[in-house]
CSV table of C-alpha atoms and ligand atoms in Angstrom, one decimal:
chain,number,residue,atom,x,y,z
A,1,MET,CA,-5.0,19.4,-6.8
A,2,LYS,CA,-3.8,16.2,-5.1
A,3,LYS,CA,-0.3,17.3,-5.4
A,4,LYS,CA,-1.1,20.5,-3.6
A,5,ILE,CA,-2.6,18.7,-0.7
A,6,ILE,CA,0.4,16.4,-0.5
A,7,SER,CA,2.7,19.4,-0.7
A,8,ALA,CA,0.9,21.2,2.1
A,9,LEU,CA,1.1,18.2,4.3
A,10,LEU,CA,4.7,17.8,3.4
A,11,CYS,CA,5.5,21.3,4.5
A,12,ALA,CA,3.8,20.8,7.8
A,13,ALA,CA,5.6,17.5,8.2
A,14,MET,CA,8.9,18.9,7.4
A,15,ALA,CA,8.6,21.8,9.7
A,16,THR,CA,7.7,19.4,12.5
A,17,SER,CA,10.6,17.1,11.7
A,18,LEU,CA,13.1,19.9,11.5
A,19,LEU,CA,11.9,21.4,14.7
A,20,ALA,CA,12.1,18.1,16.5
A,21,GLY,CA,15.6,17.7,15.3
A,22,CYS,CA,17.4,14.5,14.7
A,23,GLY,CA,18.8,12.9,17.8
A,24,SER,CA,21.3,10.2,17.8
A,25,SER,CA,22.0,7.3,20.1
A,26,SER,CA,23.1,3.8,19.8
A,27,ALA,CA,20.2,1.4,19.0
A,28,GLY,CA,22.2,-1.6,20.0
A,29,SER,CA,20.4,-4.0,22.3
A,30,SER,CA,22.0,-7.1,20.9
A,31,SER,CA,24.5,-8.2,18.4
A,32,THR,CA,21.8,-8.5,15.7
A,33,THR,CA,20.6,-5.0,16.3
A,34,THR,CA,20.9,-2.4,13.6
A,35,SER,CA,23.8,0.0,13.5
A,36,ALA,CA,21.8,2.7,11.8
A,37,ALA,CA,22.9,6.0,13.3
A,38,THR,CA,19.9,8.1,12.6
A,39,GLU,CA,16.9,8.2,14.7
A,40,ALA,CA,14.5,11.0,15.4
A,41,ALA,CA,13.1,12.0,18.7
A,42,ALA,CA,9.7,13.0,17.3
A,43,SER,CA,7.8,12.3,14.2
A,44,THR,CA,6.0,14.1,11.5
A,45,GLU,CA,2.4,15.0,11.0
A,46,THR,CA,0.0,12.3,9.9
A,47,ALA,CA,-3.5,12.3,8.6
A,48,ALA,CA,-4.6,10.1,11.5
A,49,LYS,CA,-3.1,12.2,14.2
A,50,ALA,CA,-5.6,13.1,17.0
A,51,GLY,CA,-3.2,13.8,19.8
A,52,GLU,CA,-5.1,12.5,22.8
A,53,SER,CA,-4.4,9.9,25.3
A,54,ALA,CA,-5.5,6.3,24.7
A,55,GLY,CA,-6.9,5.6,28.1
A,56,SER,CA,-7.1,1.8,27.8
A,57,ALA,CA,-9.1,0.1,30.5
A,58,ASP,CA,-6.5,-2.3,31.8
A,59,THR,CA,-3.2,-0.7,30.8
A,60,ASP,CA,-1.3,2.3,31.7
A,61,SER,CA,1.0,2.9,28.7
A,62,SER,CA,2.5,6.1,30.1
A,63,SER,CA,4.0,4.5,33.2
A,64,GLY,CA,5.5,1.4,31.7
A,65,SER,CA,3.0,-1.4,31.1
A,66,TYR,CA,5.1,-2.0,28.1
A,67,ALA,CA,8.2,-2.4,30.2
A,68,GLY,CA,10.0,-5.7,29.9
A,69,GLN,CA,8.6,-6.6,26.5
A,70,LYS,CA,11.0,-8.6,24.3
A,71,ILE,CA,10.4,-8.1,20.6
A,72,ALA,CA,12.0,-9.5,17.5
A,73,LEU,CA,12.0,-7.3,14.4
A,74,VAL,CA,12.5,-9.3,11.2
A,75,GLY,CA,13.7,-7.5,8.0
A,76,LYS,CA,13.3,-8.6,4.4
A,77,SER,CA,17.1,-8.8,4.0
A,78,ALA,CA,20.2,-7.2,5.5
A,79,GLY,CA,21.9,-4.1,4.2
A,80,ASN,CA,18.9,-2.0,3.3
A,81,ALA,CA,19.1,1.5,4.6
A,82,PHE,CA,15.3,1.9,4.4
A,83,PHE,CA,14.7,-0.9,6.9
A,84,GLU,CA,17.6,0.3,9.1
A,85,ILE,CA,16.2,3.8,9.4
A,86,ALA,CA,12.7,2.5,10.4
A,87,ALA,CA,14.3,0.0,12.7
A,88,ALA,CA,16.3,2.6,14.5
A,89,THR,CA,13.1,4.4,15.6
A,90,PHE,CA,11.4,1.1,16.4
A,91,VAL,CA,14.2,0.2,18.7
A,92,SER,CA,14.4,3.6,20.4
A,93,THR,CA,10.7,3.6,20.9
A,94,VAL,CA,10.5,0.2,22.5
A,95,GLU,CA,13.6,0.9,24.7
A,96,SER,CA,12.1,4.2,25.8
A,97,GLU,CA,9.2,2.1,27.2
A,98,GLY,CA,11.5,-0.3,28.9
A,99,GLY,CA,11.5,-3.1,26.4
A,100,THR,CA,14.1,-4.7,24.2
A,101,VAL,CA,14.3,-5.4,20.5
A,102,ASP,CA,16.5,-7.9,18.6
A,103,ILE,CA,16.7,-7.2,14.9
A,104,VAL,CA,17.1,-10.3,12.8
A,105,TYR,CA,17.7,-10.6,9.0
A,106,PRO,CA,17.2,-13.6,6.9
A,107,GLU,CA,20.1,-14.8,4.8
A,108,GLU,CA,18.4,-13.7,1.6
A,109,ALA,CA,15.2,-11.9,0.6
A,110,THR,CA,13.0,-15.0,0.4
A,111,ALA,CA,10.2,-16.5,2.3
A,112,ASP,CA,12.2,-19.7,2.9
A,113,ALA,CA,15.0,-17.7,4.6
A,114,GLN,CA,12.4,-15.9,6.7
A,115,ILE,CA,10.8,-19.2,7.7
A,116,LYS,CA,14.2,-20.3,9.1
A,117,VAL,CA,14.4,-17.1,11.1
A,118,LEU,CA,10.9,-17.5,12.4
A,119,ASP,CA,11.6,-21.1,13.4
A,120,ASN,CA,14.4,-20.0,15.5
A,121,LEU,CA,12.5,-17.1,17.1
A,122,ILE,CA,9.5,-19.2,18.0
A,123,SER,CA,11.6,-21.5,20.2
A,124,GLN,CA,12.8,-18.4,22.1
A,125,ASP,CA,11.1,-16.3,24.6
A,126,TYR,CA,9.7,-13.4,22.5
A,127,ASP,CA,6.6,-11.6,23.3
A,128,ALA,CA,6.1,-10.3,19.8
A,129,ILE,CA,7.5,-10.7,16.3
A,130,CYS,CA,7.1,-7.7,13.9
A,131,LEU,CA,8.2,-8.5,10.3
A,132,SER,CA,8.4,-7.1,6.8
A,133,ALA,CA,7.3,-10.0,4.7
A,134,ASN,CA,9.2,-11.4,1.7
A,135,ASP,CA,6.0,-13.2,0.5
A,136,THR,CA,2.3,-12.7,1.0
A,137,ASN,CA,1.2,-16.3,1.6
A,138,ALA,CA,4.2,-18.5,2.2
A,139,LEU,CA,4.8,-17.4,5.8
A,140,GLN,CA,1.3,-18.2,7.0
A,141,ALA,CA,1.9,-21.6,8.6
A,142,LYS,CA,4.9,-20.4,10.5
A,143,LEU,CA,3.3,-17.1,11.7
A,144,GLU,CA,0.2,-19.0,12.8
A,145,GLU,CA,2.5,-21.3,14.7
A,146,ALA,CA,4.0,-18.2,16.4
A,147,MET,CA,0.6,-16.8,17.3
A,148,ASP,CA,-0.5,-20.2,18.6
A,149,ALA,CA,2.5,-20.2,20.8
A,150,GLY,CA,1.3,-16.9,22.3
A,151,ILE,CA,3.6,-14.6,20.4
A,152,ALA,CA,2.0,-11.4,19.1
A,153,VAL,CA,2.5,-11.0,15.4
A,154,SER,CA,2.6,-7.6,13.8
A,155,SER,CA,3.9,-6.5,10.4
A,156,PHE,CA,5.1,-3.3,8.9
A,157,ASP,CA,6.2,-2.2,5.4
A,158,SER,CA,5.4,-5.5,3.7
A,159,ALA,CA,2.4,-7.5,4.8
A,160,PRO,CA,2.0,-11.2,5.1
A,161,ASN,CA,-1.6,-12.2,4.4
A,162,ALA,CA,-4.5,-11.4,6.7
A,163,ASP,CA,-4.4,-14.8,8.5
A,164,SER,CA,-0.7,-14.5,9.2
A,165,ARG,CA,-0.8,-11.4,11.3
A,166,GLN,CA,-2.8,-9.5,13.9
A,167,ILE,CA,-2.1,-6.1,12.5
A,168,PHE,CA,-0.2,-4.4,9.6
A,169,VAL,CA,1.2,-0.9,9.9
A,170,ASN,CA,0.8,0.5,6.4
A,171,GLN,CA,3.2,3.4,5.8
A,172,ALA,CA,0.8,5.1,3.5
A,173,GLY,CA,-2.4,3.7,2.0
A,174,THR,CA,-1.7,1.3,-0.8
A,175,THR,CA,-4.0,3.1,-3.2
A,176,ALA,CA,-2.6,6.5,-2.2
A,177,VAL,CA,1.0,5.3,-3.0
A,178,ALA,CA,-0.1,3.8,-6.3
A,179,GLN,CA,-2.1,6.9,-7.3
A,180,ALA,CA,0.9,9.2,-6.6
A,181,LEU,CA,3.2,6.9,-8.7
A,182,VAL,CA,0.7,6.7,-11.6
A,183,ASP,CA,0.2,10.4,-11.6
A,184,ALA,CA,4.0,10.9,-11.6
A,185,VAL,CA,4.4,8.5,-14.5
A,186,TYR,CA,1.6,10.3,-16.4
A,187,ASP,CA,3.1,13.7,-15.7
A,188,ILE,CA,6.7,12.8,-16.6
A,189,THR,CA,5.8,10.9,-19.8
A,190,GLY,CA,3.6,13.8,-20.9
A,191,GLY,CA,0.6,11.4,-20.7
A,192,GLU,CA,1.6,8.9,-23.3
A,193,GLY,CA,4.3,6.4,-24.2
A,194,GLN,CA,6.3,3.6,-22.8
A,195,TRP,CA,7.1,3.1,-19.2
A,196,ALA,CA,8.5,0.2,-17.1
A,197,ILE,CA,8.5,-0.8,-13.5
A,198,LEU,CA,11.7,-1.8,-11.7
A,199,SER,CA,10.6,-3.6,-8.6
A,200,ALA,CA,12.2,-5.5,-5.8
A,201,THR,CA,11.7,-9.3,-5.6
A,202,SER,CA,8.9,-10.8,-7.6
A,203,GLN,CA,7.3,-12.1,-4.4
A,204,ALA,CA,7.6,-8.9,-2.4
A,205,SER,CA,4.2,-8.4,-0.8
A,206,ASN,CA,4.4,-4.6,-0.6
A,207,GLN,CA,5.8,-4.0,-4.1
A,208,ASN,CA,3.2,-6.4,-5.6
A,209,ALA,CA,0.4,-4.6,-3.8
A,210,TRP,CA,1.5,-1.2,-5.2
A,211,ILE,CA,2.0,-2.6,-8.7
A,212,ASP,CA,-1.5,-4.3,-8.7
A,213,ALA,CA,-3.0,-1.0,-7.4
A,214,MET,CA,-1.2,1.0,-10.1
A,215,LYS,CA,-2.5,-1.4,-12.8
A,216,ALA,CA,-6.0,-1.2,-11.5
A,217,ILE,CA,-5.9,2.6,-11.4
A,218,ILE,CA,-4.7,2.8,-15.0
A,219,ALA,CA,-7.3,0.2,-16.2
A,220,ALA,CA,-10.1,2.1,-14.5
A,221,ASN,CA,-9.4,5.5,-16.0
A,222,ASP,CA,-9.3,6.5,-19.7
A,223,GLN,CA,-7.0,9.3,-18.9
A,224,TYR,CA,-4.2,6.8,-18.7
A,225,ALA,CA,-5.1,4.9,-21.9
A,226,ASN,CA,-2.0,6.1,-23.8
A,227,LEU,CA,0.5,4.9,-21.2
A,228,GLU,CA,2.1,1.6,-22.2
A,229,LEU,CA,3.6,-0.5,-19.4
A,230,VAL,CA,6.1,-2.6,-21.3
A,231,GLU,CA,7.7,-4.6,-18.5
A,232,VAL,CA,7.9,-5.2,-14.8
A,233,ALA,CA,11.6,-6.0,-14.1
A,234,TYR,CA,12.9,-7.3,-10.8
A,235,GLY,CA,16.2,-6.1,-9.2
A,236,ASP,CA,15.6,-8.1,-6.0
A,237,ASP,CA,16.5,-5.1,-3.8
A,238,GLU,CA,20.1,-5.6,-4.8
A,239,ALA,CA,22.0,-2.6,-6.2
A,240,GLN,CA,23.9,-4.4,-8.9
A,241,LYS,CA,21.0,-6.5,-10.1
A,242,SER,CA,18.8,-3.3,-10.2
A,243,THR,CA,21.5,-1.6,-12.3
A,244,ASP,CA,21.7,-4.5,-14.7
A,245,GLN,CA,17.9,-4.5,-15.0
A,246,THR,CA,17.9,-0.8,-15.7
A,247,GLU,CA,20.5,-1.3,-18.5
A,248,ALA,CA,18.5,-4.1,-20.0
A,249,LEU,CA,15.3,-2.0,-20.0
A,250,LEU,CA,17.0,0.8,-21.9
A,251,GLN,CA,18.4,-1.7,-24.4
A,252,ASN,CA,15.2,-3.5,-24.9
A,253,TYR,CA,13.0,-0.4,-25.1
A,254,PRO,CA,14.8,2.4,-26.8
A,255,ASP,CA,11.7,4.6,-26.6
A,256,LEU,CA,11.2,4.0,-22.9
A,257,LYS,CA,10.3,7.4,-21.3
A,258,VAL,CA,10.0,6.6,-17.6
A,259,ILE,CA,11.0,3.9,-15.2
A,260,CYS,CA,9.0,3.7,-12.0
A,261,ALA,CA,10.9,2.0,-9.2
A,262,PRO,CA,8.8,1.4,-6.1
A,263,THR,CA,11.8,0.3,-4.0
A,264,THR,CA,14.5,2.5,-2.5
A,265,VAL,CA,17.2,0.1,-3.6
A,266,GLY,CA,16.0,0.0,-7.2
A,267,ILE,CA,15.4,3.7,-7.6
A,268,ALA,CA,18.8,4.6,-6.3
A,269,ALA,CA,20.5,2.2,-8.6
A,270,ALA,CA,18.5,3.3,-11.6
A,271,ALA,CA,19.0,7.0,-10.8
A,272,LYS,CA,22.7,6.6,-10.9
A,273,TYR,CA,22.7,4.5,-14.1
A,274,LEU,CA,20.4,6.8,-16.0
A,275,GLN,CA,22.2,9.9,-14.9
A,276,ASP,CA,25.7,8.5,-15.5
A,277,ASN,CA,24.7,7.5,-19.0
A,278,SER,CA,22.8,10.8,-19.7
A,279,ALA,CA,19.7,8.7,-20.6
A,280,SER,CA,16.7,10.5,-21.9
A,281,CYS,CA,14.5,8.0,-19.9
A,282,LYS,CA,13.5,9.6,-16.6
A,283,LEU,CA,12.8,8.0,-13.3
A,284,THR,CA,10.3,8.2,-10.4
A,285,GLY,CA,9.2,5.9,-7.6
A,286,LEU,CA,9.9,5.4,-3.9
A,287,GLY,CA,13.2,6.5,-2.6
A,288,LEU,CA,15.2,7.8,0.4
A,289,PRO,CA,16.0,11.5,0.0
A,290,SER,CA,19.5,10.9,1.2
A,291,GLU,CA,20.2,8.4,-1.5
A,292,MET,CA,18.4,10.4,-4.2
A,293,GLU,CA,19.6,13.9,-3.6
A,294,ALA,CA,22.3,13.8,-6.2
A,295,TYR,CA,19.9,12.6,-8.9
A,296,THR,CA,16.9,14.8,-8.2
A,297,GLY,CA,16.5,17.9,-10.3
A,298,ASP,CA,14.9,19.6,-13.2
A,299,GLY,CA,16.4,19.3,-16.7
A,300,ASP,CA,18.7,17.0,-18.6
A,301,ASP,CA,21.4,16.8,-16.0
A,302,TYR,CA,19.3,14.9,-13.5
A,303,SER,CA,17.6,11.5,-13.9
A,304,CYS,CA,14.7,12.0,-11.4
A,305,PRO,CA,12.4,15.0,-11.4
A,306,TYR,CA,10.6,14.0,-8.2
A,307,PHE,CA,9.8,10.9,-6.2
A,308,TYR,CA,7.9,9.8,-3.1
A,309,LEU,CA,8.2,8.0,0.2
A,310,TRP,CA,6.7,8.6,3.6
A,311,ASP,CA,7.5,9.6,7.2
A,312,MET,CA,10.2,7.1,7.9
A,313,GLU,CA,10.7,7.9,11.6
A,314,GLY,CA,7.0,7.8,12.2
A,315,LEU,CA,6.9,4.3,10.5
A,316,GLY,CA,9.3,2.9,13.1
A,317,THR,CA,7.6,4.6,16.0
A,318,LEU,CA,4.0,3.6,15.0
A,319,SER,CA,5.1,0.0,14.3
A,320,ALA,CA,6.7,-0.2,17.7
A,321,TYR,CA,3.7,1.2,19.6
A,322,ALA,CA,1.3,-1.0,17.7
A,323,THR,CA,3.4,-4.1,18.5
A,324,MET,CA,3.7,-3.1,22.2
A,325,ALA,CA,-0.1,-2.5,22.4
A,326,LEU,CA,-0.7,-6.0,21.0
A,327,VAL,CA,1.5,-7.5,23.6
A,328,SER,CA,0.0,-5.5,26.5
A,329,GLY,CA,-3.5,-6.6,25.3
A,330,GLU,CA,-4.5,-3.0,24.7
A,331,ILE,CA,-5.4,-4.0,21.2
A,332,THR,CA,-6.0,-7.3,19.5
A,333,GLY,CA,-5.8,-6.0,15.9
A,334,ALA,CA,-9.6,-5.9,15.5
A,335,LEU,CA,-11.3,-3.3,13.4
A,336,ASP,CA,-12.0,0.1,15.1
A,337,GLU,CA,-9.8,-0.5,18.1
A,338,THR,CA,-7.8,2.6,19.0
A,339,PHE,CA,-4.5,3.1,20.8
A,340,THR,CA,-2.0,5.9,21.4
A,341,ALA,CA,1.3,5.8,19.6
A,342,GLY,CA,3.2,8.1,21.9
A,343,ASP,CA,3.6,11.6,20.5
A,344,LEU,CA,2.1,10.5,17.2
A,345,GLY,CA,-1.3,10.5,18.9
A,346,GLU,CA,-4.2,8.2,18.7
A,347,TYR,CA,-4.7,5.7,15.8
A,348,THR,CA,-7.6,3.7,14.8
A,349,ILE,CA,-7.4,0.2,13.3
A,350,THR,CA,-9.0,0.1,9.8
A,351,ALA,CA,-9.8,-2.4,7.2
A,352,ALA,CA,-7.0,-3.4,4.9
A,353,ASP,CA,-7.5,-4.2,1.2
A,354,ASP,CA,-6.5,-7.8,1.8
A,355,GLY,CA,-9.4,-8.5,4.2
A,356,GLY,CA,-7.2,-8.1,7.3
A,357,THR,CA,-6.7,-5.0,9.4
A,358,GLU,CA,-4.1,-2.2,9.2
A,359,ILE,CA,-3.1,1.1,10.7
A,360,VAL,CA,-2.2,3.7,8.1
A,361,LEU,CA,0.6,6.0,9.1
A,362,GLY,CA,-0.2,8.9,6.8
A,363,LEU,CA,0.1,10.1,3.2
A,364,PRO,CA,2.9,9.6,0.8
A,365,LEU,CA,5.4,12.5,0.9
A,366,GLU,CA,6.7,14.0,-2.3
A,367,PHE,CA,10.4,14.9,-2.7
A,368,THR,CA,11.3,17.5,-5.2
A,369,PRO,CA,14.4,19.5,-6.2
A,370,GLU,CA,13.2,22.1,-3.7
A,371,ASN,CA,12.9,20.0,-0.6
A,372,VAL,CA,15.1,16.9,-1.2
A,373,SER,CA,18.1,18.4,0.5
A,374,GLU,CA,16.3,19.2,3.7
A,375,TYR,CA,14.8,15.7,3.9
A,376,ALA,CA,18.1,14.2,3.0
A,377,LYS,CA,19.3,15.4,6.4
A,378,LEU,CA,16.7,13.2,8.1
A,379,TYR,CA,16.7,10.0,6.1
B,1,RAM,C1,12.8,-1.0,-0.3
B,1,RAM,C2,12.1,-2.2,0.3
B,1,RAM,C3,11.0,-1.8,1.2
B,1,RAM,C4,10.1,-0.7,0.5
B,1,RAM,C5,10.9,0.4,0.1
B,1,RAM,C6,10.1,1.5,-0.6
B,1,RAM,O1,13.7,-0.5,0.6
B,1,RAM,O2,11.7,-3.0,-0.7
B,1,RAM,O3,10.3,-2.9,1.6
B,1,RAM,O4,9.1,-0.3,1.4
B,1,RAM,O5,11.9,0.0,-0.8
């Protein structure tokens, strides 16, 4: 049933995306800005879409109250196509409103490296920092310092804790993502047997939230009682380390039926390793269709029957509008506030699982052998 709902939304989303087309322009606003080529002019359907104008009392977002905003976008680490795709639409959205974005990457995917980046940014003249956090709690002092200095702090993809941000843009509800992944593991294993998780870094806020939610879903429902999670392995969002971890999982657990990789880097590495080695162990998780197309299919020749992600272009667009609305004062990040995210329509700020607030973009999207090629053209 759930799958059918997701599929229906997916079809609507895909039709909208394909109709909108995939424009391309340079996102470069500084030397640190992403070189990702793909950006979309419009976004896909979302559950929260309402399509009416925000009408904030003291701002006029359509005529450039966002103009002149200077925003820093901080990634988890460099070289991740996932972030570059979302960043491209973030940049184009801010630029279309007359602002500028500098994209900054830490030297490695750690909190310490992000703290160094933040230190540097706080001393500059930014109106906002939007970041994808490498750690849930470790950035708190630095992000509070930023907010105390009058810099708006938003987050997308991977949230720092509730005290460290004004708003989090959640790509798809944490429980919705976890439920989709658990159901995929259940389906692909046939409802019983060993499975493992191949994650990003051990401190990654978003992966840990999904993993915790998956464990909670399994613990709460007897239907999943015969699934045995044997290990959570960490590939640190590095392709080689993710490959090595996949190999180790196969060696350590010869009966392993499924690996679930809730990271685009991990799933792509595992997909290649499993397929190249004709492993009987199958794969699911969160992936980019463009990176997974060659490995997605039915039958023994393919390592991945199906996998998930979300509307990538919408993620960048929504995060950009949320950040600009914070800077303009249209929102503060408080529960129940609303704002308009351009063509995506109106969004309402809701309660996040961690006690803070968030804006949920939409539902997870399912990528199958039937639709993966179409989506691979987009991201
Ligand atoms: C990787 C990153 C990112 C995550 C995706 C699914 O690219 O870890 O944070 O959201 O996977």
